[in-house]
PDB file of C-alpha atoms in Angstrom:
ATOM      1  CA  UNK A   1     -30.076 -38.939 -54.481  1.00 73.00           C
ATOM      2  CA  UNK A   2     -26.931 -36.942 -53.735  1.00 86.00           C
ATOM      3  CA  UNK A   3     -23.915 -37.969 -55.819  1.00 87.00           C
ATOM      4  CA  UNK A   4     -20.175 -38.170 -55.161  1.00 86.00           C
ATOM      5  CA  UNK A   5     -19.687 -35.275 -57.578  1.00 90.00           C
ATOM      6  CA  UNK A   6     -22.138 -33.121 -55.609  1.00 93.00           C
ATOM      7  CA  UNK A   7     -20.427 -34.010 -52.332  1.00 95.00           C
ATOM      8  CA  UNK A   8     -17.113 -32.904 -53.852  1.00 95.00           C
ATOM      9  CA  UNK A   9     -18.652 -29.518 -54.600  1.00 96.00           C
ATOM     10  CA  UNK A  10     -20.059 -29.183 -51.082  1.00 97.00           C
ATOM     11  CA  UNK A  11     -16.647 -30.046 -49.607  1.00 97.00           C
ATOM     12  CA  UNK A  12     -15.418 -26.741 -51.014  1.00 96.00           C
ATOM     13  CA  UNK A  13     -18.164 -24.653 -49.396  1.00 97.00           C
ATOM     14  CA  UNK A  14     -18.158 -23.406 -45.803  1.00 97.00           C
ATOM     15  CA  UNK A  15     -20.601 -20.859 -44.353  1.00 97.00           C
ATOM     16  CA  UNK A  16     -20.022 -17.726 -46.420  1.00 96.00           C
ATOM     17  CA  UNK A  17     -22.081 -15.358 -44.294  1.00 96.00           C
ATOM     18  CA  UNK A  18     -20.557 -16.388 -40.953  1.00 97.00           C
ATOM     19  CA  UNK A  19     -17.066 -16.567 -42.496  1.00 97.00           C
ATOM     20  CA  UNK A  20     -17.433 -12.991 -43.762  1.00 97.00           C
ATOM     21  CA  UNK A  21     -18.414 -11.785 -40.272  1.00 97.00           C
ATOM     22  CA  UNK A  22     -15.284 -13.322 -38.743  1.00 97.00           C
ATOM     23  CA  UNK A  23     -13.106 -11.908 -41.537  1.00 97.00           C
ATOM     24  CA  UNK A  24     -14.495  -8.401 -40.985  1.00 96.00           C
ATOM     25  CA  UNK A  25     -14.168  -8.760 -37.215  1.00 95.00           C
ATOM     26  CA  UNK A  26     -10.459  -9.546 -37.534  1.00 96.00           C
ATOM     27  CA  UNK A  27      -9.930  -6.720 -40.032  1.00 96.00           C
ATOM     28  CA  UNK A  28     -11.751  -4.203 -37.824  1.00 94.00           C
ATOM     29  CA  UNK A  29     -10.648  -5.226 -34.322  1.00 94.00           C
ATOM     30  CA  UNK A  30      -7.697  -7.597 -34.729  1.00 95.00           C
ATOM     31  CA  UNK A  31      -7.035 -11.277 -34.180  1.00 96.00           C
ATOM     32  CA  UNK A  32      -6.773 -10.838 -30.399  1.00 95.00           C
ATOM     33  CA  UNK A  33     -10.403  -9.763 -30.288  1.00 94.00           C
ATOM     34  CA  UNK A  34     -11.470 -12.947 -32.048  1.00 95.00           C
ATOM     35  CA  UNK A  35      -9.411 -15.055 -29.651  1.00 94.00           C
ATOM     36  CA  UNK A  36     -11.128 -13.361 -26.711  1.00 94.00           C
ATOM     37  CA  UNK A  37     -14.569 -14.241 -28.098  1.00 94.00           C
ATOM     38  CA  UNK A  38     -13.978 -17.914 -28.913  1.00 92.00           C
ATOM     39  CA  UNK A  39     -14.906 -19.286 -25.481  1.00 90.00           C
ATOM     40  CA  UNK A  40     -18.154 -17.289 -25.407  1.00 93.00           C
ATOM     41  CA  UNK A  41     -19.234 -18.834 -28.710  1.00 93.00           C
ATOM     42  CA  UNK A  42     -19.418 -22.240 -26.996  1.00 91.00           C
ATOM     43  CA  UNK A  43     -21.234 -20.949 -23.907  1.00 92.00           C
ATOM     44  CA  UNK A  44     -24.905 -21.887 -24.281  1.00 92.00           C
ATOM     45  CA  UNK A  45     -26.006 -20.574 -20.899  1.00 88.00           C
ATOM     46  CA  UNK A  46     -24.923 -16.938 -21.115  1.00 89.00           C
ATOM     47  CA  UNK A  47     -26.897 -15.766 -24.150  1.00 89.00           C
ATOM     48  CA  UNK A  48     -26.470 -12.021 -23.667  1.00 88.00           C
ATOM     49  CA  UNK A  49     -25.276 -10.529 -26.972  1.00 86.00           C
ATOM     50  CA  UNK A  50     -24.950  -6.916 -25.832  1.00 86.00           C
ATOM     51  CA  UNK A  51     -21.238  -7.321 -25.069  1.00 85.00           C
ATOM     52  CA  UNK A  52     -20.452  -8.478 -28.612  1.00 92.00           C
ATOM     53  CA  UNK A  53     -19.054  -6.133 -31.282  1.00 92.00           C
ATOM     54  CA  UNK A  54     -21.795  -4.471 -33.356  1.00 93.00           C
ATOM     55  CA  UNK A  55     -21.042  -6.596 -36.434  1.00 93.00           C
ATOM     56  CA  UNK A  56     -21.548  -9.817 -34.459  1.00 91.00           C
ATOM     57  CA  UNK A  57     -24.658  -8.516 -32.725  1.00 90.00           C
ATOM     58  CA  UNK A  58     -26.153  -7.546 -36.087  1.00 92.00           C
ATOM     59  CA  UNK A  59     -25.431 -11.014 -37.492  1.00 93.00           C
ATOM     60  CA  UNK A  60     -27.191 -12.647 -34.553  1.00 86.00           C
ATOM     61  CA  UNK A  61     -30.193 -10.325 -34.876  1.00 86.00           C
ATOM     62  CA  UNK A  62     -30.579 -10.630 -38.645  1.00 91.00           C
ATOM     63  CA  UNK A  63     -30.525 -14.447 -38.703  1.00 92.00           C
ATOM     64  CA  UNK A  64     -33.271 -15.140 -36.203  1.00 92.00           C
ATOM     65  CA  UNK A  65     -36.063 -16.767 -38.205  1.00 94.00           C
ATOM     66  CA  UNK A  66     -37.266 -20.309 -38.799  1.00 96.00           C
ATOM     67  CA  UNK A  67     -37.260 -21.966 -42.235  1.00 96.00           C
ATOM     68  CA  UNK A  68     -40.536 -22.838 -43.950  1.00 96.00           C
ATOM     69  CA  UNK A  69     -40.234 -26.509 -42.963  1.00 97.00           C
ATOM     70  CA  UNK A  70     -40.211 -25.729 -39.226  1.00 97.00           C
ATOM     71  CA  UNK A  71     -43.078 -27.664 -37.638  1.00 98.00           C
ATOM     72  CA  UNK A  72     -44.008 -26.885 -34.047  1.00 98.00           C
ATOM     73  CA  UNK A  73     -45.883 -30.166 -33.534  1.00 98.00           C
ATOM     74  CA  UNK A  74     -42.857 -32.143 -34.699  1.00 98.00           C
ATOM     75  CA  UNK A  75     -40.615 -30.042 -32.466  1.00 98.00           C
ATOM     76  CA  UNK A  76     -42.756 -30.924 -29.445  1.00 98.00           C
ATOM     77  CA  UNK A  77     -42.590 -34.622 -30.347  1.00 98.00           C
ATOM     78  CA  UNK A  78     -38.819 -34.455 -30.885  1.00 98.00           C
ATOM     79  CA  UNK A  79     -38.068 -32.685 -27.622  1.00 98.00           C
ATOM     80  CA  UNK A  80     -40.419 -35.032 -25.745  1.00 98.00           C
ATOM     81  CA  UNK A  81     -38.623 -38.003 -27.330  1.00 98.00           C
ATOM     82  CA  UNK A  82     -35.267 -36.613 -26.216  1.00 97.00           C
ATOM     83  CA  UNK A  83     -36.428 -35.928 -22.655  1.00 97.00           C
ATOM     84  CA  UNK A  84     -37.849 -39.460 -22.345  1.00 96.00           C
ATOM     85  CA  UNK A  85     -34.653 -41.057 -23.698  1.00 96.00           C
ATOM     86  CA  UNK A  86     -32.028 -38.570 -22.554  1.00 94.00           C
ATOM     87  CA  UNK A  87     -29.743 -41.090 -20.835  1.00 92.00           C
ATOM     88  CA  UNK A  88     -29.750 -43.473 -23.788  1.00 94.00           C
ATOM     89  CA  UNK A  89     -29.214 -40.660 -26.291  1.00 95.00           C
ATOM     90  CA  UNK A  90     -26.314 -39.315 -24.224  1.00 93.00           C
ATOM     91  CA  UNK A  91     -24.742 -42.781 -24.250  1.00 93.00           C
ATOM     92  CA  UNK A  92     -25.236 -43.074 -28.016  1.00 95.00           C
ATOM     93  CA  UNK A  93     -23.740 -39.635 -28.588  1.00 95.00           C
ATOM     94  CA  UNK A  94     -20.501 -40.477 -26.768  1.00 94.00           C
ATOM     95  CA  UNK A  95     -20.095 -44.074 -27.895  1.00 95.00           C
ATOM     96  CA  UNK A  96     -21.502 -43.932 -31.416  1.00 97.00           C
ATOM     97  CA  UNK A  97     -22.274 -40.498 -32.896  1.00 97.00           C
ATOM     98  CA  UNK A  98     -18.978 -38.779 -32.082  1.00 96.00           C
ATOM     99  CA  UNK A  99     -16.641 -41.607 -33.157  1.00 97.00           C
ATOM    100  CA  UNK A 100     -18.860 -41.977 -36.237  1.00 98.00           C
ATOM    101  CA  UNK A 101     -17.939 -38.387 -37.121  1.00 97.00           C
ATOM    102  CA  UNK A 102     -14.236 -39.217 -36.707  1.00 97.00           C
ATOM    103  CA  UNK A 103     -14.526 -41.800 -39.501  1.00 98.00           C
ATOM    104  CA  UNK A 104     -14.639 -38.884 -41.954  1.00 97.00           C
ATOM    105  CA  UNK A 105     -10.877 -38.769 -42.508  1.00 96.00           C
ATOM    106  CA  UNK A 106     -10.560 -35.269 -43.961  1.00 96.00           C
ATOM    107  CA  UNK A 107     -13.084 -33.742 -41.581  1.00 94.00           C
ATOM    108  CA  UNK A 108     -11.269 -35.291 -38.600  1.00 95.00           C
ATOM    109  CA  UNK A 109      -8.167 -33.335 -39.602  1.00 94.00           C
ATOM    110  CA  UNK A 110      -9.857 -30.064 -38.621  1.00 93.00           C
ATOM    111  CA  UNK A 111     -10.622 -31.318 -35.123  1.00 89.00           C
ATOM    112  CA  UNK A 112      -7.148 -32.773 -34.779  1.00 89.00           C
ATOM    113  CA  UNK A 113      -5.312 -29.655 -35.977  1.00 88.00           C
ATOM    114  CA  UNK A 114      -7.425 -27.305 -33.868  1.00 78.00           C
ATOM    115  CA  UNK A 115      -6.506 -29.443 -30.815  1.00 68.00           C
ATOM    116  CA  UNK A 116      -9.861 -28.522 -29.234  1.00 62.00           C
ATOM    117  CA  UNK A 117     -10.817 -32.168 -28.705  1.00 58.00           C
ATOM    118  CA  UNK A 118      -7.400 -33.795 -28.644  1.00 57.00           C
ATOM    119  CA  UNK A 119      -6.011 -31.683 -25.768  1.00 63.00           C
ATOM    120  CA  UNK A 120      -9.116 -30.894 -23.719  1.00 76.00           C
ATOM    121  CA  UNK A 121     -11.491 -33.724 -24.497  1.00 83.00           C
ATOM    122  CA  UNK A 122     -13.631 -33.564 -21.353  1.00 85.00           C
ATOM    123  CA  UNK A 123     -14.307 -29.840 -21.753  1.00 87.00           C
ATOM    124  CA  UNK A 124     -15.291 -30.254 -25.409  1.00 86.00           C
ATOM    125  CA  UNK A 125     -17.524 -33.218 -24.592  1.00 88.00           C
ATOM    126  CA  UNK A 126     -19.226 -31.114 -21.924  1.00 90.00           C
ATOM    127  CA  UNK A 127     -19.747 -28.320 -24.448  1.00 91.00           C
ATOM    128  CA  UNK A 128     -21.285 -30.789 -26.911  1.00 92.00           C
ATOM    129  CA  UNK A 129     -23.545 -32.194 -24.213  1.00 92.00           C
ATOM    130  CA  UNK A 130     -24.628 -28.694 -23.178  1.00 94.00           C
ATOM    131  CA  UNK A 131     -25.412 -27.840 -26.797  1.00 96.00           C
ATOM    132  CA  UNK A 132     -27.517 -30.988 -27.200  1.00 96.00           C
ATOM    133  CA  UNK A 133     -29.452 -30.243 -24.004  1.00 96.00           C
ATOM    134  CA  UNK A 134     -29.967 -26.634 -25.099  1.00 97.00           C
ATOM    135  CA  UNK A 135     -31.366 -27.413 -28.561  1.00 98.00           C
ATOM    136  CA  UNK A 136     -33.526 -30.234 -27.194  1.00 98.00           C
ATOM    137  CA  UNK A 137     -35.076 -27.940 -24.582  1.00 97.00           C
ATOM    138  CA  UNK A 138     -38.497 -26.834 -25.856  1.00 98.00           C
ATOM    139  CA  UNK A 139     -38.376 -23.663 -23.737  1.00 97.00           C
ATOM    140  CA  UNK A 140     -35.385 -22.406 -25.727  1.00 97.00           C
ATOM    141  CA  UNK A 141     -37.504 -22.574 -28.886  1.00 98.00           C
ATOM    142  CA  UNK A 142     -40.468 -20.865 -27.283  1.00 97.00           C
ATOM    143  CA  UNK A 143     -38.419 -17.932 -25.996  1.00 95.00           C
ATOM    144  CA  UNK A 144     -36.359 -17.742 -29.226  1.00 95.00           C
ATOM    145  CA  UNK A 145     -33.060 -18.460 -27.448  1.00 96.00           C
ATOM    146  CA  UNK A 146     -32.523 -21.242 -29.988  1.00 97.00           C
ATOM    147  CA  UNK A 147     -31.388 -18.635 -32.526  1.00 97.00           C
ATOM    148  CA  UNK A 148     -28.564 -17.320 -30.337  1.00 95.00           C
ATOM    149  CA  UNK A 149     -27.501 -20.855 -29.376  1.00 96.00           C
ATOM    150  CA  UNK A 150     -27.209 -22.026 -32.988  1.00 97.00           C
ATOM    151  CA  UNK A 151     -25.766 -18.796 -34.360  1.00 95.00           C
ATOM    152  CA  UNK A 152     -23.033 -18.940 -31.731  1.00 95.00           C
ATOM    153  CA  UNK A 153     -22.074 -22.335 -33.126  1.00 96.00           C
ATOM    154  CA  UNK A 154     -21.967 -20.861 -36.642  1.00 97.00           C
ATOM    155  CA  UNK A 155     -19.544 -18.206 -35.412  1.00 96.00           C
ATOM    156  CA  UNK A 156     -17.489 -20.802 -33.536  1.00 96.00           C
ATOM    157  CA  UNK A 157     -17.182 -22.877 -36.702  1.00 97.00           C
ATOM    158  CA  UNK A 158     -16.291 -19.802 -38.749  1.00 97.00           C
ATOM    159  CA  UNK A 159     -13.617 -18.891 -36.193  1.00 96.00           C
ATOM    160  CA  UNK A 160     -12.126 -22.392 -36.378  1.00 95.00           C
ATOM    161  CA  UNK A 161     -12.162 -22.159 -40.176  1.00 96.00           C
ATOM    162  CA  UNK A 162     -10.311 -18.849 -40.004  1.00 96.00           C
ATOM    163  CA  UNK A 163      -7.592 -20.146 -37.684  1.00 95.00           C
ATOM    164  CA  UNK A 164      -7.298 -23.431 -39.588  1.00 95.00           C
ATOM    165  CA  UNK A 165      -6.880 -21.767 -42.973  1.00 94.00           C
ATOM    166  CA  UNK A 166      -4.328 -19.308 -41.571  1.00 93.00           C
ATOM    167  CA  UNK A 167      -2.371 -22.004 -39.729  1.00 92.00           C
ATOM    168  CA  UNK A 168      -0.305 -22.947 -42.803  1.00 90.00           C
ATOM    169  CA  UNK A 169      -1.089 -26.581 -41.929  1.00 92.00           C
ATOM    170  CA  UNK A 170      -4.264 -26.960 -43.940  1.00 94.00           C
ATOM    171  CA  UNK A 171      -4.392 -28.322 -47.483  1.00 94.00           C
ATOM    172  CA  UNK A 172      -7.423 -27.406 -49.595  1.00 94.00           C
ATOM    173  CA  UNK A 173      -7.225 -30.873 -51.166  1.00 94.00           C
ATOM    174  CA  UNK A 174      -8.934 -31.963 -47.942  1.00 95.00           C
ATOM    175  CA  UNK A 175     -11.808 -29.591 -48.687  1.00 95.00           C
ATOM    176  CA  UNK A 176     -12.780 -26.358 -46.957  1.00 96.00           C
ATOM    177  CA  UNK A 177     -12.491 -26.787 -43.176  1.00 97.00           C
ATOM    178  CA  UNK A 178     -15.885 -27.550 -41.586  1.00 97.00           C
ATOM    179  CA  UNK A 179     -17.510 -27.640 -45.001  1.00 97.00           C
ATOM    180  CA  UNK A 180     -21.102 -28.348 -45.996  1.00 98.00           C
ATOM    181  CA  UNK A 181     -20.547 -32.093 -46.397  1.00 98.00           C
ATOM    182  CA  UNK A 182     -18.983 -32.374 -42.941  1.00 97.00           C
ATOM    183  CA  UNK A 183     -21.690 -30.226 -41.350  1.00 98.00           C
ATOM    184  CA  UNK A 184     -24.391 -32.346 -42.982  1.00 98.00           C
ATOM    185  CA  UNK A 185     -22.661 -35.526 -41.814  1.00 97.00           C
ATOM    186  CA  UNK A 186     -22.450 -34.197 -38.257  1.00 97.00           C
ATOM    187  CA  UNK A 187     -26.126 -33.266 -38.335  1.00 98.00           C
ATOM    188  CA  UNK A 188     -26.985 -36.821 -39.388  1.00 98.00           C
ATOM    189  CA  UNK A 189     -24.775 -38.157 -36.583  1.00 98.00           C
ATOM    190  CA  UNK A 190     -26.938 -36.255 -34.089  1.00 98.00           C
ATOM    191  CA  UNK A 191     -30.221 -37.320 -35.703  1.00 98.00           C
ATOM    192  CA  UNK A 192     -30.198 -40.428 -37.913  1.00 98.00           C
ATOM    193  CA  UNK A 193     -27.333 -42.133 -36.041  1.00 98.00           C
ATOM    194  CA  UNK A 194     -29.046 -41.465 -32.695  1.00 98.00           C
ATOM    195  CA  UNK A 195     -32.224 -43.143 -34.007  1.00 98.00           C
ATOM    196  CA  UNK A 196     -30.170 -46.030 -35.402  1.00 98.00           C
ATOM    197  CA  UNK A 197     -28.370 -46.312 -32.072  1.00 97.00           C
ATOM    198  CA  UNK A 198     -31.674 -46.556 -30.215  1.00 96.00           C
ATOM    199  CA  UNK A 199     -32.693 -49.430 -32.490  1.00 95.00           C
ATOM    200  CA  UNK A 200     -29.362 -51.210 -31.975  1.00 94.00           C
ATOM    201  CA  UNK A 201     -29.830 -50.935 -28.229  1.00 93.00           C
ATOM    202  CA  UNK A 202     -33.128 -52.777 -28.602  1.00 92.00           C
ATOM    203  CA  UNK A 203     -35.622 -49.907 -28.574  1.00 93.00           C
ATOM    204  CA  UNK A 204     -38.460 -49.506 -31.041  1.00 94.00           C
ATOM    205  CA  UNK A 205     -38.870 -45.921 -32.224  1.00 96.00           C
ATOM    206  CA  UNK A 206     -42.279 -45.013 -33.641  1.00 96.00           C
ATOM    207  CA  UNK A 207     -42.136 -43.658 -37.211  1.00 97.00           C
ATOM    208  CA  UNK A 208     -43.897 -40.505 -36.041  1.00 97.00           C
ATOM    209  CA  UNK A 209     -41.044 -39.765 -33.635  1.00 98.00           C
ATOM    210  CA  UNK A 210     -38.424 -40.666 -36.240  1.00 97.00           C
ATOM    211  CA  UNK A 211     -39.923 -38.123 -38.633  1.00 98.00           C
ATOM    212  CA  UNK A 212     -40.236 -35.499 -35.896  1.00 98.00           C
ATOM    213  CA  UNK A 213     -36.639 -35.958 -34.728  1.00 98.00           C
ATOM    214  CA  UNK A 214     -35.224 -35.732 -38.262  1.00 98.00           C
ATOM    215  CA  UNK A 215     -37.342 -32.681 -39.058  1.00 98.00           C
ATOM    216  CA  UNK A 216     -36.238 -30.875 -35.907  1.00 98.00           C
ATOM    217  CA  UNK A 217     -32.587 -31.609 -36.650  1.00 98.00           C
ATOM    218  CA  UNK A 218     -33.120 -30.359 -40.201  1.00 98.00           C
ATOM    219  CA  UNK A 219     -34.237 -27.069 -38.655  1.00 98.00           C
ATOM    220  CA  UNK A 220     -31.231 -27.072 -36.312  1.00 98.00           C
ATOM    221  CA  UNK A 221     -28.972 -27.801 -39.290  1.00 98.00           C
ATOM    222  CA  UNK A 222     -30.472 -24.850 -41.149  1.00 98.00           C
ATOM    223  CA  UNK A 223     -29.830 -22.588 -38.156  1.00 97.00           C
ATOM    224  CA  UNK A 224     -26.240 -23.920 -38.010  1.00 98.00           C
ATOM    225  CA  UNK A 225     -25.606 -22.939 -41.626  1.00 97.00           C
ATOM    226  CA  UNK A 226     -26.256 -26.210 -43.493  1.00 97.00           C
ATOM    227  CA  UNK A 227     -27.702 -25.377 -46.911  1.00 95.00           C
ATOM    228  CA  UNK A 228     -31.425 -26.095 -47.058  1.00 94.00           C
ATOM    229  CA  UNK A 229     -31.095 -28.038 -50.319  1.00 93.00           C
ATOM    230  CA  UNK A 230     -29.063 -30.704 -48.484  1.00 95.00           C
ATOM    231  CA  UNK A 231     -31.676 -31.629 -45.883  1.00 94.00           C
ATOM    232  CA  UNK A 232     -33.104 -35.164 -46.136  1.00 96.00           C
ATOM    233  CA  UNK A 233     -36.871 -35.113 -46.611  1.00 92.00           C
ATOM    234  CA  UNK A 234     -37.462 -38.613 -45.224  1.00 95.00           C
ATOM    235  CA  UNK A 235     -35.775 -41.241 -43.052  1.00 96.00           C
ATOM    236  CA  UNK A 236     -34.981 -43.300 -46.161  1.00 96.00           C
ATOM    237  CA  UNK A 237     -33.377 -40.296 -47.847  1.00 97.00           C
ATOM    238  CA  UNK A 238     -31.326 -39.618 -44.679  1.00 97.00           C
ATOM    239  CA  UNK A 239     -30.048 -43.220 -44.824  1.00 97.00           C
ATOM    240  CA  UNK A 240     -29.042 -42.792 -48.469  1.00 97.00           C
ATOM    241  CA  UNK A 241     -27.236 -39.499 -47.823  1.00 97.00           C
ATOM    242  CA  UNK A 242     -25.428 -41.009 -44.839  1.00 98.00           C
ATOM    243  CA  UNK A 243     -24.325 -43.930 -47.018  1.00 97.00           C
ATOM    244  CA  UNK A 244     -23.091 -41.568 -49.746  1.00 97.00           C
ATOM    245  CA  UNK A 245     -21.028 -39.540 -47.245  1.00 97.00           C
ATOM    246  CA  UNK A 246     -19.600 -42.732 -45.739  1.00 98.00           C
ATOM    247  CA  UNK A 247     -18.542 -44.024 -49.148  1.00 96.00           C
ATOM    248  CA  UNK A 248     -17.036 -40.648 -49.983  1.00 96.00           C
ATOM    249  CA  UNK A 249     -15.211 -39.890 -46.739  1.00 96.00           C
ATOM    250  CA  UNK A 250     -14.989 -42.802 -44.306  1.00 98.00           C
ATOM    251  CA  UNK A 251     -11.558 -44.383 -44.164  1.00 97.00           C
ATOM    252  CA  UNK A 252      -8.810 -45.183 -41.697  1.00 97.00           C
ATOM    253  CA  UNK A 253      -6.863 -42.133 -40.536  1.00 97.00           C
ATOM    254  CA  UNK A 254      -4.373 -41.348 -37.782  1.00 96.00           C
ATOM    255  CA  UNK A 255      -6.412 -38.263 -36.864  1.00 95.00           C
ATOM    256  CA  UNK A 256      -9.659 -40.201 -36.502  1.00 96.00           C
ATOM    257  CA  UNK A 257      -7.931 -42.862 -34.420  1.00 97.00           C
ATOM    258  CA  UNK A 258      -6.276 -40.273 -32.153  1.00 95.00           C
ATOM    259  CA  UNK A 259      -9.565 -38.445 -31.582  1.00 95.00           C
ATOM    260  CA  UNK A 260     -11.324 -41.730 -30.803  1.00 96.00           C
ATOM    261  CA  UNK A 261      -8.569 -42.754 -28.368  1.00 96.00           C
ATOM    262  CA  UNK A 262      -8.927 -39.412 -26.545  1.00 94.00           C
ATOM    263  CA  UNK A 263     -12.700 -39.814 -26.429  1.00 95.00           C
ATOM    264  CA  UNK A 264     -12.600 -43.359 -25.059  1.00 95.00           C
ATOM    265  CA  UNK A 265      -9.993 -42.398 -22.474  1.00 94.00           C
ATOM    266  CA  UNK A 266     -12.449 -39.884 -21.042  1.00 93.00           C
ATOM    267  CA  UNK A 267     -15.404 -42.278 -21.355  1.00 91.00           C
ATOM    268  CA  UNK A 268     -13.508 -44.999 -19.509  1.00 92.00           C
ATOM    269  CA  UNK A 269     -12.532 -42.512 -16.783  1.00 91.00           C
ATOM    270  CA  UNK A 270     -16.252 -42.088 -15.963  1.00 88.00           C
ATOM    271  CA  UNK A 271     -16.553 -45.794 -15.124  1.00 88.00           C
ATOM    272  CA  UNK A 272     -16.302 -46.879 -11.462  1.00 90.00           C
ATOM    273  CA  UNK A 273     -14.249 -49.975 -12.366  1.00 92.00           C
ATOM    274  CA  UNK A 274     -12.499 -51.722 -15.262  1.00 92.00           C
ATOM    275  CA  UNK A 275     -15.441 -54.032 -15.930  1.00 90.00           C
ATOM    276  CA  UNK A 276     -17.774 -51.102 -16.522  1.00 89.00           C
ATOM    277  CA  UNK A 277     -15.103 -49.352 -18.584  1.00 91.00           C
ATOM    278  CA  UNK A 278     -14.768 -52.455 -20.762  1.00 92.00           C
ATOM    279  CA  UNK A 279     -18.547 -52.624 -21.068  1.00 92.00           C
ATOM    280  CA  UNK A 280     -18.655 -49.036 -22.380  1.00 92.00           C
ATOM    281  CA  UNK A 281     -15.841 -49.716 -24.841  1.00 94.00           C
ATOM    282  CA  UNK A 282     -17.542 -52.903 -26.019  1.00 94.00           C
ATOM    283  CA  UNK A 283     -20.770 -50.953 -26.421  1.00 95.00           C
ATOM    284  CA  UNK A 284     -18.997 -48.489 -28.702  1.00 96.00           C
ATOM    285  CA  UNK A 285     -17.657 -51.355 -30.838  1.00 96.00           C
ATOM    286  CA  UNK A 286     -21.129 -52.921 -30.946  1.00 95.00           C
ATOM    287  CA  UNK A 287     -22.858 -49.706 -32.017  1.00 96.00           C
ATOM    288  CA  UNK A 288     -20.274 -48.846 -34.658  1.00 97.00           C
ATOM    289  CA  UNK A 289     -19.937 -52.373 -35.981  1.00 96.00           C
ATOM    290  CA  UNK A 290     -16.779 -54.391 -36.517  1.00 96.00           C
ATOM    291  CA  UNK A 291     -15.698 -52.645 -39.730  1.00 97.00           C
ATOM    292  CA  UNK A 292     -15.826 -49.112 -38.338  1.00 98.00           C
ATOM    293  CA  UNK A 293     -14.481 -50.125 -34.919  1.00 98.00           C
ATOM    294  CA  UNK A 294     -11.397 -51.537 -36.621  1.00 98.00           C
ATOM    295  CA  UNK A 295     -10.959 -48.405 -38.727  1.00 98.00           C
ATOM    296  CA  UNK A 296     -10.912 -46.347 -35.507  1.00 98.00           C
ATOM    297  CA  UNK A 297      -8.723 -48.929 -33.732  1.00 98.00           C
ATOM    298  CA  UNK A 298     -11.133 -49.506 -30.866  1.00 97.00           C
ATOM    299  CA  UNK A 299      -9.704 -52.641 -29.314  1.00 95.00           C
ATOM    300  CA  UNK A 300     -11.785 -55.615 -28.231  1.00 93.00           C
ATOM    301  CA  UNK A 301     -12.539 -56.280 -24.559  1.00 92.00           C
ATOM    302  CA  UNK A 302     -13.503 -59.416 -22.639  1.00 90.00           C
ATOM    303  CA  UNK A 303     -17.166 -58.474 -23.068  1.00 89.00           C
ATOM    304  CA  UNK A 304     -18.609 -60.601 -25.882  1.00 82.00           C
ATOM    305  CA  UNK A 305     -21.183 -59.286 -28.356  1.00 81.00           C
ATOM    306  CA  UNK A 306     -23.573 -62.018 -27.229  1.00 81.00           C
ATOM    307  CA  UNK A 307     -23.395 -60.847 -23.624  1.00 79.00           C
ATOM    308  CA  UNK A 308     -23.758 -57.235 -24.737  1.00 82.00           C
ATOM    309  CA  UNK A 309     -26.873 -58.003 -26.788  1.00 79.00           C
ATOM    310  CA  UNK A 310     -28.450 -59.737 -23.795  1.00 76.00           C
ATOM    311  CA  UNK A 311     -27.587 -56.737 -21.608  1.00 75.00           C
ATOM    312  CA  UNK A 312     -29.051 -54.281 -24.142  1.00 79.00           C
ATOM    313  CA  UNK A 313     -32.228 -56.295 -24.628  1.00 72.00           C
ATOM    314  CA  UNK A 314     -32.745 -56.535 -20.880  1.00 67.00           C
ATOM    315  CA  UNK A 315     -32.127 -52.803 -20.410  1.00 69.00           C
ATOM    316  CA  UNK A 316     -34.604 -51.948 -23.180  1.00 66.00           C
ATOM    317  CA  UNK A 317     -37.267 -54.200 -21.659  1.00 55.00           C
ATOM    318  CA  UNK A 318     -36.727 -52.813 -18.146  1.00 49.00           C
ATOM    319  CA  UNK A 319     -37.012 -49.225 -19.416  1.00 57.00           C
ATOM    320  CA  UNK A 320     -40.536 -50.064 -20.642  1.00 54.00           C
ATOM    321  CA  UNK A 321     -41.507 -51.401 -17.242  1.00 42.00           C
ATOM    322  CA  UNK A 322     -40.119 -48.604 -15.098  1.00 38.00           C
TER     323      UNK A 322
END
């Protein structure tokens, strides 16, 4: 079981290899070159690497291999599970997984200071959605595009680390920006928390699919620069690690609340009317639970939890029929 002391150590570690690439890129070609590349690092459709500087191209080429725990059968199960539940998983991502990440007070500071989510929330949400669709597309694994997709994210994170550290606004007491603990927590938010969200919405997820989904996200985490030693081997271990991170990092913060407010503003804007908007907000509170909803200052609506549970149960039952 991972300890608080170990998490403290991992808070001081970023992604040394990717960080070194960005450092050398700035030294060789200047900060303006890095700024010009940032947007391409979050583009998961244009995967041509020929236009990148040689040092970046070499990094992408040299890090294109699967870890030993990659399992093709589990990948197929995981991507099938995502395709069958894409709408529900998308809902969980926006209403549960992302605000769950904002509960990590020190990690939320990176997102807040970078202003990537705070000032252009819809664009960043679209990028996140595109990334999820890309890594959950089996074809991208078959044709090896998965390596470029994930390695771009590593370079994006390294770029944000570089700008954050050089902003004169970051305090190392908060940990290294986008550190191993935060990356592991985010990975669990996209895997364990998605599975937990499905259960809270009234769906029963077969243990075989739980294992497959966690394994596939362990592989994705590895490709994103999460140290292999941190990966949970089982669902139970994932729950324990998630609990340890929550106890270590989750607390009320102005940054987490501001990021959540920006997120919900966009989510509510998707709704055709106020009733639906309130339903989405109530769903977020329901998925997170009262304690975490209060920490993020997600206000109550006129939709009661009882009504929401009935709605979720009915939706889960209807999805089995149709």
